[in-house]
Each structure stands twice: as structure tokens, then as C-alpha cells.
Amino acid sequence: MHASLAENTIKRVALVAGIISLVCGVAMSFEYGRAMSYTHGLLLAMLGVAGAIAFSGADMMRARGRPLVAGIITAAGILCLIGEYTTHFGYTVGSRATDTQQTMVHNANLETLRENRKNEQANLDMWRKQLIELTNANAWAASVKADGLRSELATLSERIEAERAGKRGRAAGCKAECEKLQNERNALERRIAIIEQQADLTKRIEATQRILDQKIDTVAATGYRSSKIINQSIGFAQISTGEIEPSATAVGWTQIILGAVIALFTTFLAPLLLQIAMPDLAGRQDHAQSQSTTDARHTVVRERDPRYDHLMAKVREAAA
């Protein structure tokens, strides 16, 4: 009795697990086919259902004395499982490859952001250095405004033009006084250029600092993505090649092999569990048919002709 209870428990567990495995397998096949169209998804999903019940159906046909039909159903079931395996393989490898590609693109973008941040930092450091050198070489610029120098420049230009026109009590033309004023104007223009260069460097530094702050925040928000899929592939590749840093080719082949193995398990798990849950399906049907025949015979005996009972009663009276 205890053995029977244990067997029934195992069958129930196998049935529940088999149904769950079947639903998940069907979903994998559907997702694989859905990449082409929903029609492909539905049809490919049915491969899993057909493969899971084909062998039980073959058992029923065999129990009914139809071995040829049972053989055909078995062969069809094997073909369905092969088809389901290809969908599971494609779905598994595709999912793993998608995760790998997305992770690689994400981390490549992160590396680009980091590189851009380094470039901006290098520019910032260069401009700060230039500003410091310019300020140290021209300490006077800290107390002078460019607008004031431009006013002086305009005045000098007017005096130079007046000297050339002979309006300042000297003969027209650029003589010694004119040349002196021109030299002063040139020196003033150099001073203005230095102040403008300082102002330009200051603006660049401020703008670059703002950009750099934004990029630092972007890099922090982006973050490095660690992929379990990639780590799995690298780990198995390390074991298979014996190298701490396996090549991209080794990792790629490991990805394919892992997908093939996973697809093998997901394809045959549901049929295996359902066979455990329903091993004597054909036997139970034969038993049910036999029980039905026996009950029919008993019914025939119970419903025999009343005249038979009357005749037997007379025979017993004569014997007495």
C-alpha cells in the first residue's frame, strides 16, 4: 500500500512538473517563431505539444493492436521533438546573443563617455595652465579692464590721424610724434589682446567645467553593466581552454555549445516527465475495457429469462 502511495505521489509531481515544462517549452517555441510572425509562433509552439503527447499516443495505438500506426506516430513525435529542439536552440542562443550584444554596446558607450570625459579634463587642465601662465606674466591685467583700454585706443587713433593731417601744429605726415603714438597704440592693442585672451580662457574653462560635470553625472548614471550570460560563457571557456583570458572565438563557441545543451534539456524535459506521470496509460485503458466487458457479462447473467428459474424450481421439487 505504501509503495502504491509513493508511486502515485511521484506520478502527480511528474505530471505537474511536466505540464509546467510543457507550457514553458511551448512559450519558448512561440517566442522563437514570433520573430517571424505570430502564425509561425503558434505553429512552432504546437511542435512542443505534439512531441510531448506523441509517445503516449503511440502506446495507445500499440495497445489496440495497431503497431503500424504506433510506429508512424512515434516517428512523427521524434520529428516534432527535433523541430522543437531547433526552436529552443535558436531561442536560447538568440537570447544569450542579444544580452551579450546589448551589454557590449552599453559598456562601449560607457567607455566612450569616459574617454570624452578624459579629453575634456585634459582641455580643462591645459586652459587652466595657460591662464595661470598668462596671469603670472601680466600681473597688471588683474587691475585693468578691456573697455578702458579700448577708450584709450580710440583716443590714440584720433591723435595719430590728426598728426597725419597736420592738425596738431606740425607738418602733415607721420613723423616722430606720429610714430611714437603708433607704438603706444600697438602696445595698447597687445594689452587689450592679452585681456581678451584671459577672458576667453576664463569662459572656456567655465564652459568646459560645466560640460565635464554633466559628463561625470552621465557616466555615473550609465554605470558598468555586468552580464551573467557573458560571465557564464567566459567561465566555461576558461574551463574548456585552460586560459584565464580566453579568446573571443573560444567564448563564442562556448556560447553556442551552452545554447545547444540547454535546448536539449528544455526540449526533452516535458516528454520525460509526462511519460513518468502516465507510464501505464494504455494498460489502464485495456483494464477499463476489460472491466466494462465483465460488467456487461454480469448484467447478462442477472437479466436471464424467468422461465429458467421456474424450470429449475420444478427440477428441485421432483428430486425431493
XYZ file of C-alpha atoms in Angstrom:
320
model
C 0.000 0.000 0.000
C 2.803 2.419 0.938
C 4.610 1.639 -2.328
C 1.422 2.410 -4.231
C 1.028 5.758 -2.431
C 4.644 6.677 -3.118
C 4.233 5.784 -6.789
C 1.090 7.880 -7.073
C 2.857 10.836 -5.424
C 5.738 10.591 -7.865
C 3.302 10.474 -10.761
C 1.451 13.546 -9.510
C 4.670 15.504 -9.072
C 5.850 14.394 -12.514
C 2.515 15.410 -14.039
C 2.591 18.910 -12.526
C 6.256 19.401 -13.419
C 5.622 18.004 -16.883
C 2.752 20.424 -17.526
C 4.865 23.376 -16.315
C 7.776 22.249 -18.502
C 5.432 21.835 -21.460
C 3.988 25.343 -21.030
C 7.474 26.870 -20.765
C 8.726 24.892 -23.758
C 5.732 25.937 -25.830
C 6.359 29.567 -24.827
C 9.992 29.316 -25.954
C 8.982 27.907 -29.336
C 6.306 30.597 -29.695
C 8.774 33.398 -28.917
C 11.215 31.996 -31.446
C 8.573 31.849 -34.173
C 7.052 35.211 -33.221
C 10.225 36.886 -34.500
C 8.949 35.951 -37.973
C 5.199 36.212 -37.425
C 2.524 35.245 -34.919
C 1.426 32.462 -37.267
C 4.903 30.945 -37.192
C 4.920 31.331 -33.426
C 1.652 29.428 -32.961
C 2.575 26.626 -35.369
C 6.028 26.141 -33.876
C 4.506 26.160 -30.378
C 2.371 23.172 -31.376
C 5.546 21.182 -32.057
C 6.140 21.012 -28.315
C 2.611 19.816 -27.626
C 2.783 17.168 -30.371
C 6.215 15.970 -29.255
C 5.109 15.668 -25.630
C 1.982 13.562 -26.266
C 3.085 11.625 -29.352
C 4.695 8.746 -27.453
C 1.692 8.259 -25.168
C -0.479 8.215 -28.271
C 1.814 5.614 -29.831
C 1.453 3.462 -26.686
C -2.335 3.608 -27.012
C -2.243 2.572 -30.657
C 0.144 -0.251 -29.833
C -2.141 -1.486 -27.052
C -5.044 -1.546 -29.521
C -3.107 -3.820 -31.830
C -2.157 -1.164 -34.392
C 1.659 -1.278 -34.404
C 1.995 0.390 -37.816
C 0.067 3.463 -36.675
C 2.047 3.430 -33.431
C 5.311 3.441 -35.405
C 4.155 6.309 -37.593
C 3.134 8.361 -34.540
C 6.479 7.616 -32.859
C 8.418 8.740 -35.934
C 6.277 11.875 -36.170
C 6.889 12.550 -32.489
C 10.652 12.316 -32.985
C 10.451 14.751 -35.906
C 8.382 17.138 -33.796
C 10.954 16.982 -30.990
C 13.742 17.678 -33.486
C 11.790 20.677 -34.747
C 11.136 21.828 -31.196
C 14.827 21.426 -30.404
C 15.764 23.769 -33.243
C 13.345 26.397 -31.923
C 14.683 26.049 -28.379
C 18.246 26.227 -29.663
C 17.509 29.324 -31.724
C 15.608 30.992 -28.879
C 18.309 30.209 -26.296
C 21.262 31.250 -28.433
C 19.355 34.292 -29.680
C 18.500 35.398 -26.137
C 22.078 34.921 -24.967
C 23.489 36.705 -28.014
C 21.054 39.602 -27.563
C 22.066 40.062 -23.943
C 25.742 39.868 -24.922
C 25.376 42.434 -27.699
C 23.359 44.856 -25.585
C 25.871 44.602 -22.753
C 28.809 45.143 -25.089
C 27.164 48.179 -26.713
C 26.259 49.606 -23.301
C 29.796 49.217 -21.979
C 31.276 50.538 -25.236
C 29.138 53.672 -24.854
C 30.295 53.945 -21.268
C 33.920 53.701 -22.380
C 33.293 56.411 -24.984
C 31.805 58.655 -22.314
C 34.811 58.055 -20.107
C 37.187 58.830 -22.955
C 35.323 62.044 -23.755
C 35.460 62.976 -20.102
C 39.237 62.446 -20.118
C 39.588 64.664 -23.190
C 37.503 67.410 -21.608
C 39.565 67.146 -18.444
C 42.784 67.386 -20.477
C 41.493 70.515 -22.253
C 40.426 71.991 -18.937
C 43.854 71.403 -17.399
C 45.580 72.887 -20.476
C 43.471 76.053 -20.447
C 43.919 76.490 -16.717
C 47.666 76.220 -17.156
C 47.607 78.790 -19.968
C 45.527 81.154 -17.860
C 47.903 80.836 -14.926
C 50.946 81.466 -17.128
C 49.258 84.430 -18.823
C 48.204 85.921 -15.499
C 51.672 85.496 -13.944
C 53.332 87.103 -16.968
C 50.893 90.024 -16.995
C 50.101 90.868 -13.402
C 48.924 94.325 -14.474
C 45.943 92.742 -16.275
C 44.227 91.961 -12.981
C 43.545 95.675 -12.356
C 42.755 96.759 -15.890
C 39.538 96.473 -17.881
C 39.477 95.973 -21.622
C 36.804 98.657 -22.094
C 39.038 101.296 -20.527
C 41.919 100.337 -22.769
C 39.665 100.489 -25.802
C 38.749 104.098 -24.904
C 42.434 104.960 -24.711
C 42.958 103.208 -28.040
C 40.263 105.301 -29.695
C 41.890 108.489 -28.359
C 45.311 107.447 -29.638
C 43.868 106.640 -33.050
C 42.347 110.135 -33.236
C 45.679 111.746 -32.299
C 47.505 109.685 -34.927
C 45.033 110.754 -37.617
C 45.393 114.371 -36.500
C 49.195 114.137 -36.762
C 48.939 112.744 -40.253
C 46.590 115.541 -41.276
C 48.859 118.204 -39.796
C 46.238 119.443 -37.350
C 48.478 119.392 -34.281
C 50.827 122.247 -35.235
C 53.208 120.108 -37.220
C 53.519 119.385 -40.890
C 51.216 116.768 -42.331
C 52.541 113.231 -42.433
C 53.621 110.632 -39.903
C 56.772 111.985 -38.284
C 58.445 111.167 -34.977
C 55.457 112.122 -32.862
C 53.148 110.084 -35.062
C 55.405 107.072 -34.852
C 55.558 107.412 -31.078
C 51.766 107.433 -30.911
C 51.584 104.394 -33.213
C 53.956 102.487 -30.927
C 51.806 103.380 -27.966
C 48.744 102.224 -29.885
C 50.414 98.906 -30.770
C 51.342 98.341 -27.121
C 47.792 99.164 -26.105
C 46.397 96.693 -28.658
C 48.688 93.974 -27.278
C 47.401 94.696 -23.791
C 43.813 94.507 -24.982
C 44.583 91.213 -26.734
C 46.042 89.791 -23.508
C 42.984 90.822 -21.503
C 40.665 89.375 -24.152
C 42.691 86.160 -24.177
C 42.332 85.914 -20.406
C 38.595 86.481 -20.684
C 38.325 83.879 -23.457
C 40.271 81.314 -21.429
C 38.101 82.011 -18.396
C 34.928 81.448 -20.436
C 36.330 78.238 -21.930
C 37.253 76.947 -18.501
C 33.809 77.693 -17.100
C 32.001 76.135 -20.090
C 34.236 73.057 -20.110
C 33.778 72.630 -16.381
C 30.001 72.608 -16.838
C 30.271 70.043 -19.657
C 32.647 67.947 -17.580
C 30.277 67.968 -14.611
C 27.453 66.800 -16.864
C 29.592 64.015 -18.294
C 30.634 62.893 -14.845
C 26.950 62.644 -13.890
C 26.186 60.803 -17.154
C 28.979 58.293 -16.577
C 27.810 57.725 -13.017
C 24.208 57.238 -14.179
C 25.200 54.932 -17.027
C 27.326 52.628 -14.898
C 29.111 49.477 -15.939
C 26.831 46.581 -16.882
C 27.907 43.110 -15.805
C 26.209 40.341 -17.802
C 25.614 36.933 -16.237
C 25.373 35.484 -19.736
C 28.823 36.790 -20.690
C 30.289 35.694 -17.366
C 28.845 32.190 -17.842
C 30.319 31.915 -21.318
C 33.699 33.217 -20.183
C 33.689 30.856 -17.196
C 33.017 27.751 -19.294
C 35.501 28.961 -21.910
C 38.132 29.294 -19.190
C 37.472 25.716 -18.093
C 37.479 24.295 -21.611
C 40.604 26.153 -22.782
C 42.511 26.317 -19.518
C 43.158 30.030 -20.094
C 42.342 32.869 -17.720
C 41.578 35.173 -20.649
C 40.082 33.003 -23.406
C 39.855 34.362 -26.941
C 36.686 35.834 -28.404
C 36.420 32.766 -30.671
C 36.511 30.407 -27.690
C 33.863 32.436 -25.870
C 31.680 32.484 -28.995
C 31.821 28.713 -29.453
C 31.137 28.247 -25.745
C 28.043 30.406 -26.156
C 26.796 28.140 -28.954
C 27.568 24.902 -27.088
C 25.808 26.115 -23.941
C 22.782 27.052 -26.013
C 22.734 23.592 -27.602
C 22.926 21.820 -24.240
C 20.264 23.999 -22.633
C 17.967 23.483 -25.623
C 18.459 19.702 -25.341
C 17.292 19.695 -21.734
C 14.348 22.036 -22.303
C 13.145 20.007 -25.290
C 13.083 16.542 -23.710
C 12.152 17.514 -20.148
C 8.387 17.711 -20.715
C 8.087 14.378 -22.636
C 10.200 12.644 -19.982
C 8.118 13.889 -17.077
C 4.830 13.140 -18.826
C 5.970 9.606 -19.569
C 6.777 9.171 -15.880
C 3.375 10.571 -14.955
C 1.486 8.346 -17.429
C 3.534 5.155 -17.949
C 0.566 2.757 -17.941
C -1.920 4.859 -19.876
C -2.513 2.090 -22.417
C -2.701 -0.540 -19.669
C -5.340 1.452 -17.816
C -7.386 1.713 -20.977
C -7.174 -2.068 -21.530
C -8.172 -2.619 -17.902
C -11.119 -0.270 -18.297
C -12.248 -2.083 -21.451
C -11.890 -5.472 -19.717
C -13.845 -4.243 -16.697
C -16.584 -2.923 -18.995
C -16.817 -6.325 -20.725
C -17.032 -8.179 -17.378
C -19.748 -5.850 -16.115
C -21.703 -6.444 -19.308
C -21.474 -10.202 -18.823
C -22.688 -9.950 -15.252
C -25.581 -7.851 -16.419
C -26.494 -10.504 -18.951
C -26.439 -13.181 -16.239
C -28.560 -11.104 -13.859
C -31.131 -10.459 -16.593
C -31.688 -14.152 -17.567
C -35.153 -15.500 -18.568
C -37.612 -16.008 -15.591
C -38.788 -19.303 -17.156
C -35.366 -20.722 -16.452
C -35.835 -20.104 -12.751
C -39.334 -21.731 -12.865
C -37.970 -24.827 -14.622
C -35.149 -25.190 -12.097
C -37.653 -24.990 -9.231
C -39.656 -27.909 -10.667
C -36.489 -29.964 -11.085
C -35.633 -29.429 -7.420
C -39.208 -30.469 -6.338
C -39.070 -33.728 -8.395
C -35.694 -34.564 -6.879
C -37.098 -34.101 -3.394
